[in-house]
Amino acid sequence: MLGLRELAPLVHRAIDEGRIPEWMARHDEFEQDLADAEQRPADIARFEEAHLGYIEDVVDALAWTEYDDAMGQFADEDFDAEWTPTEPVRNPLRHVGRNDPCPCGSGKKYKKCCLGNRA
């Protein structure tokens, strides 16, 4: 939709590898959208036709969710808690924070264990 022809090979490869569902993107539709974007770069109607645009009122735009605080779930859906992680997600490549478990395996917080022993 933005007319970035240099990204077309990446999109085609993603479609071929099945990383983009077939119902969402096909080669011929992608090429037509790209050609339209190149021919009419300033035409905002292209985005309106695809139901894309600015959100004026975020609360109103998200009203379709109808989250029920009393029930703790969405009104029209069964809430599936299986996807909820049981432990916090941690980035193994970051430095250990002072309130994190100590990497030595003692079970203590880092600040109460090895933080003082840093060289």
JSON list of C-alpha atoms in Angstrom, two decimals:
[
{"chain": "A", "resi": 1, "resn": "MET", "atom": "CA", "xyz": [0.00, 0.00, 0.00]},
{"chain": "A", "resi": 2, "resn": "LEU", "atom": "CA", "xyz": [2.98, 2.33, 0.52]},
{"chain": "A", "resi": 3, "resn": "GLY", "atom": "CA", "xyz": [4.61, 1.58, -2.84]},
{"chain": "A", "resi": 4, "resn": "LEU", "atom": "CA", "xyz": [7.90, 0.21, -1.54]},
{"chain": "A", "resi": 5, "resn": "ARG", "atom": "CA", "xyz": [8.97, -1.84, -4.58]},
{"chain": "A", "resi": 6, "resn": "GLU", "atom": "CA", "xyz": [12.31, -2.77, -2.97]},
{"chain": "A", "resi": 7, "resn": "LEU", "atom": "CA", "xyz": [10.43, -4.87, -0.38]},
{"chain": "A", "resi": 8, "resn": "ALA", "atom": "CA", "xyz": [8.50, -6.86, -3.01]},
{"chain": "A", "resi": 9, "resn": "PRO", "atom": "CA", "xyz": [10.97, -9.80, -3.10]},
{"chain": "A", "resi": 10, "resn": "LEU", "atom": "CA", "xyz": [10.65, -10.22, 0.66]},
{"chain": "A", "resi": 11, "resn": "VAL", "atom": "CA", "xyz": [6.85, -10.24, 0.44]},
{"chain": "A", "resi": 12, "resn": "HIS", "atom": "CA", "xyz": [6.87, -12.78, -2.40]},
{"chain": "A", "resi": 13, "resn": "ARG", "atom": "CA", "xyz": [9.23, -15.04, -0.46]},
{"chain": "A", "resi": 14, "resn": "ALA", "atom": "CA", "xyz": [7.05, -14.79, 2.67]},
{"chain": "A", "resi": 15, "resn": "ILE", "atom": "CA", "xyz": [3.97, -15.73, 0.62]},
{"chain": "A", "resi": 16, "resn": "ASP", "atom": "CA", "xyz": [5.79, -18.66, -1.02]},
{"chain": "A", "resi": 17, "resn": "GLU", "atom": "CA", "xyz": [7.05, -19.93, 2.35]},
{"chain": "A", "resi": 18, "resn": "GLY", "atom": "CA", "xyz": [3.53, -19.82, 3.79]},
{"chain": "A", "resi": 19, "resn": "ARG", "atom": "CA", "xyz": [4.34, -17.17, 6.40]},
{"chain": "A", "resi": 20, "resn": "ILE", "atom": "CA", "xyz": [1.47, -15.04, 5.10]},
{"chain": "A", "resi": 21, "resn": "PRO", "atom": "CA", "xyz": [-1.85, -16.91, 4.89]},
{"chain": "A", "resi": 22, "resn": "GLU", "atom": "CA", "xyz": [-3.21, -17.34, 1.37]},
{"chain": "A", "resi": 23, "resn": "TRP", "atom": "CA", "xyz": [-6.48, -15.58, 2.23]},
{"chain": "A", "resi": 24, "resn": "MET", "atom": "CA", "xyz": [-4.50, -12.54, 3.31]},
{"chain": "A", "resi": 25, "resn": "ALA", "atom": "CA", "xyz": [-2.12, -12.09, 0.39]},
{"chain": "A", "resi": 26, "resn": "ARG", "atom": "CA", "xyz": [-1.72, -13.53, -3.07]},
{"chain": "A", "resi": 27, "resn": "HIS", "atom": "CA", "xyz": [0.99, -12.58, -5.57]},
{"chain": "A", "resi": 28, "resn": "ASP", "atom": "CA", "xyz": [-1.45, -11.07, -8.08]},
{"chain": "A", "resi": 29, "resn": "GLU", "atom": "CA", "xyz": [-3.27, -8.97, -5.47]},
{"chain": "A", "resi": 30, "resn": "PHE", "atom": "CA", "xyz": [0.02, -7.80, -3.99]},
{"chain": "A", "resi": 31, "resn": "GLU", "atom": "CA", "xyz": [1.34, -6.74, -7.40]},
{"chain": "A", "resi": 32, "resn": "GLN", "atom": "CA", "xyz": [-1.90, -4.85, -8.14]},
{"chain": "A", "resi": 33, "resn": "ASP", "atom": "CA", "xyz": [-1.75, -3.02, -4.78]},
{"chain": "A", "resi": 34, "resn": "LEU", "atom": "CA", "xyz": [1.91, -2.17, -5.38]},
{"chain": "A", "resi": 35, "resn": "ALA", "atom": "CA", "xyz": [1.19, -0.86, -8.89]},
{"chain": "A", "resi": 36, "resn": "ASP", "atom": "CA", "xyz": [-1.71, 1.26, -7.57]},
{"chain": "A", "resi": 37, "resn": "ALA", "atom": "CA", "xyz": [0.53, 2.69, -4.86]},
{"chain": "A", "resi": 38, "resn": "GLU", "atom": "CA", "xyz": [3.22, 3.60, -7.41]},
{"chain": "A", "resi": 39, "resn": "GLN", "atom": "CA", "xyz": [0.71, 5.20, -9.77]},
{"chain": "A", "resi": 40, "resn": "ARG", "atom": "CA", "xyz": [-1.31, 7.07, -7.11]},
{"chain": "A", "resi": 41, "resn": "PRO", "atom": "CA", "xyz": [1.02, 7.70, -4.15]},
{"chain": "A", "resi": 42, "resn": "ALA", "atom": "CA", "xyz": [-0.95, 10.66, -2.74]},
{"chain": "A", "resi": 43, "resn": "ASP", "atom": "CA", "xyz": [-4.42, 9.15, -3.19]},
{"chain": "A", "resi": 44, "resn": "ILE", "atom": "CA", "xyz": [-5.80, 8.52, 0.31]},
{"chain": "A", "resi": 45, "resn": "ALA", "atom": "CA", "xyz": [-8.86, 6.79, -1.19]},
{"chain": "A", "resi": 46, "resn": "ARG", "atom": "CA", "xyz": [-6.72, 3.65, -1.72]},
{"chain": "A", "resi": 47, "resn": "PHE", "atom": "CA", "xyz": [-6.43, 3.31, 2.05]},
{"chain": "A", "resi": 48, "resn": "GLU", "atom": "CA", "xyz": [-10.12, 4.01, 2.63]},
{"chain": "A", "resi": 49, "resn": "GLU", "atom": "CA", "xyz": [-11.03, 1.27, 0.13]},
{"chain": "A", "resi": 50, "resn": "ALA", "atom": "CA", "xyz": [-8.94, -1.14, 2.22]},
{"chain": "A", "resi": 51, "resn": "HIS", "atom": "CA", "xyz": [-10.62, 0.12, 5.42]},
{"chain": "A", "resi": 52, "resn": "LEU", "atom": "CA", "xyz": [-7.37, 1.68, 6.65]},
{"chain": "A", "resi": 53, "resn": "GLY", "atom": "CA", "xyz": [-7.07, 5.14, 8.14]},
{"chain": "A", "resi": 54, "resn": "TYR", "atom": "CA", "xyz": [-6.69, 7.23, 11.24]},
{"chain": "A", "resi": 55, "resn": "ILE", "atom": "CA", "xyz": [-8.41, 6.28, 14.49]},
{"chain": "A", "resi": 56, "resn": "GLU", "atom": "CA", "xyz": [-10.22, 9.32, 15.82]},
{"chain": "A", "resi": 57, "resn": "ASP", "atom": "CA", "xyz": [-11.63, 7.80, 19.02]},
{"chain": "A", "resi": 58, "resn": "VAL", "atom": "CA", "xyz": [-9.68, 4.79, 20.30]},
{"chain": "A", "resi": 59, "resn": "VAL", "atom": "CA", "xyz": [-12.33, 3.83, 22.86]},
{"chain": "A", "resi": 60, "resn": "ASP", "atom": "CA", "xyz": [-15.03, 3.86, 20.20]},
{"chain": "A", "resi": 61, "resn": "ALA", "atom": "CA", "xyz": [-12.83, 1.91, 17.77]},
{"chain": "A", "resi": 62, "resn": "LEU", "atom": "CA", "xyz": [-12.24, -0.81, 20.37]},
{"chain": "A", "resi": 63, "resn": "ALA", "atom": "CA", "xyz": [-15.88, -1.00, 21.50]},
{"chain": "A", "resi": 64, "resn": "TRP", "atom": "CA", "xyz": [-16.30, -4.21, 19.49]},
{"chain": "A", "resi": 65, "resn": "THR", "atom": "CA", "xyz": [-14.25, -6.04, 22.12]},
{"chain": "A", "resi": 66, "resn": "GLU", "atom": "CA", "xyz": [-16.97, -5.61, 24.80]},
{"chain": "A", "resi": 67, "resn": "TYR", "atom": "CA", "xyz": [-14.78, -6.83, 27.65]},
{"chain": "A", "resi": 68, "resn": "ASP", "atom": "CA", "xyz": [-16.84, -7.78, 30.69]},
{"chain": "A", "resi": 69, "resn": "ASP", "atom": "CA", "xyz": [-14.92, -6.83, 33.84]},
{"chain": "A", "resi": 70, "resn": "ALA", "atom": "CA", "xyz": [-17.36, -8.70, 36.08]},
{"chain": "A", "resi": 71, "resn": "MET", "atom": "CA", "xyz": [-16.84, -11.97, 34.23]},
{"chain": "A", "resi": 72, "resn": "GLY", "atom": "CA", "xyz": [-13.21, -11.25, 33.39]},
{"chain": "A", "resi": 73, "resn": "GLN", "atom": "CA", "xyz": [-13.63, -12.19, 29.74]},
{"chain": "A", "resi": 74, "resn": "PHE", "atom": "CA", "xyz": [-14.87, -10.99, 26.39]},
{"chain": "A", "resi": 75, "resn": "ALA", "atom": "CA", "xyz": [-18.63, -11.22, 26.05]},
{"chain": "A", "resi": 76, "resn": "ASP", "atom": "CA", "xyz": [-18.73, -13.07, 22.71]},
{"chain": "A", "resi": 77, "resn": "GLU", "atom": "CA", "xyz": [-15.73, -15.36, 23.12]},
{"chain": "A", "resi": 78, "resn": "ASP", "atom": "CA", "xyz": [-14.63, -18.19, 25.31]},
{"chain": "A", "resi": 79, "resn": "PHE", "atom": "CA", "xyz": [-11.48, -17.07, 27.05]},
{"chain": "A", "resi": 80, "resn": "ASP", "atom": "CA", "xyz": [-8.72, -19.62, 26.54]},
{"chain": "A", "resi": 81, "resn": "ALA", "atom": "CA", "xyz": [-6.17, -19.24, 29.33]},
{"chain": "A", "resi": 82, "resn": "GLU", "atom": "CA", "xyz": [-3.80, -21.85, 27.87]},
{"chain": "A", "resi": 83, "resn": "TRP", "atom": "CA", "xyz": [-1.85, -19.19, 25.98]},
{"chain": "A", "resi": 84, "resn": "THR", "atom": "CA", "xyz": [-1.12, -17.24, 29.15]},
{"chain": "A", "resi": 85, "resn": "PRO", "atom": "CA", "xyz": [2.49, -17.77, 30.22]},
{"chain": "A", "resi": 86, "resn": "THR", "atom": "CA", "xyz": [2.97, -19.21, 33.70]},
{"chain": "A", "resi": 87, "resn": "GLU", "atom": "CA", "xyz": [6.26, -17.39, 34.26]},
{"chain": "A", "resi": 88, "resn": "PRO", "atom": "CA", "xyz": [7.36, -13.93, 33.21]},
{"chain": "A", "resi": 89, "resn": "VAL", "atom": "CA", "xyz": [9.18, -13.82, 29.91]},
{"chain": "A", "resi": 90, "resn": "ARG", "atom": "CA", "xyz": [12.85, -13.00, 30.40]},
{"chain": "A", "resi": 91, "resn": "ASN", "atom": "CA", "xyz": [15.39, -11.90, 27.84]},
{"chain": "A", "resi": 92, "resn": "PRO", "atom": "CA", "xyz": [18.41, -14.17, 28.38]},
{"chain": "A", "resi": 93, "resn": "LEU", "atom": "CA", "xyz": [20.74, -11.67, 26.69]},
{"chain": "A", "resi": 94, "resn": "ARG", "atom": "CA", "xyz": [20.20, -8.76, 29.06]},
{"chain": "A", "resi": 95, "resn": "HIS", "atom": "CA", "xyz": [22.13, -8.10, 32.25]},
{"chain": "A", "resi": 96, "resn": "VAL", "atom": "CA", "xyz": [20.78, -9.50, 35.47]},
{"chain": "A", "resi": 97, "resn": "GLY", "atom": "CA", "xyz": [18.79, -6.90, 37.42]},
{"chain": "A", "resi": 98, "resn": "ARG", "atom": "CA", "xyz": [19.20, -6.52, 41.16]},
{"chain": "A", "resi": 99, "resn": "ASN", "atom": "CA", "xyz": [15.70, -7.91, 41.86]},
{"chain": "A", "resi": 100, "resn": "ASP", "atom": "CA", "xyz": [16.09, -10.91, 39.53]},
{"chain": "A", "resi": 101, "resn": "PRO", "atom": "CA", "xyz": [16.90, -14.38, 40.81]},
{"chain": "A", "resi": 102, "resn": "CYS", "atom": "CA", "xyz": [20.64, -14.80, 41.22]},
{"chain": "A", "resi": 103, "resn": "PRO", "atom": "CA", "xyz": [22.24, -16.62, 38.25]},
{"chain": "A", "resi": 104, "resn": "CYS", "atom": "CA", "xyz": [24.32, -18.70, 40.70]},
{"chain": "A", "resi": 105, "resn": "GLY", "atom": "CA", "xyz": [21.21, -20.77, 41.45]},
{"chain": "A", "resi": 106, "resn": "SER", "atom": "CA", "xyz": [20.95, -19.99, 45.16]},
{"chain": "A", "resi": 107, "resn": "GLY", "atom": "CA", "xyz": [17.30, -19.00, 44.88]},
{"chain": "A", "resi": 108, "resn": "LYS", "atom": "CA", "xyz": [17.99, -15.59, 46.43]},
{"chain": "A", "resi": 109, "resn": "LYS", "atom": "CA", "xyz": [17.58, -12.26, 44.71]},
{"chain": "A", "resi": 110, "resn": "TYR", "atom": "CA", "xyz": [20.73, -11.07, 42.97]},
{"chain": "A", "resi": 111, "resn": "LYS", "atom": "CA", "xyz": [20.96, -8.03, 45.30]},
{"chain": "A", "resi": 112, "resn": "LYS", "atom": "CA", "xyz": [21.02, -10.30, 48.38]},
{"chain": "A", "resi": 113, "resn": "CYS", "atom": "CA", "xyz": [23.46, -12.81, 46.92]},
{"chain": "A", "resi": 114, "resn": "CYS", "atom": "CA", "xyz": [26.19, -12.13, 44.38]},
{"chain": "A", "resi": 115, "resn": "LEU", "atom": "CA", "xyz": [25.66, -8.42, 43.60]},
{"chain": "A", "resi": 116, "resn": "GLY", "atom": "CA", "xyz": [28.06, -7.41, 46.37]},
{"chain": "A", "resi": 117, "resn": "ASN", "atom": "CA", "xyz": [30.71, -9.84, 45.08]},
{"chain": "A", "resi": 118, "resn": "ARG", "atom": "CA", "xyz": [30.97, -8.20, 41.63]},
{"chain": "A", "resi": 119, "resn": "ALA", "atom": "CA", "xyz": [34.47, -7.28, 40.64]}
]
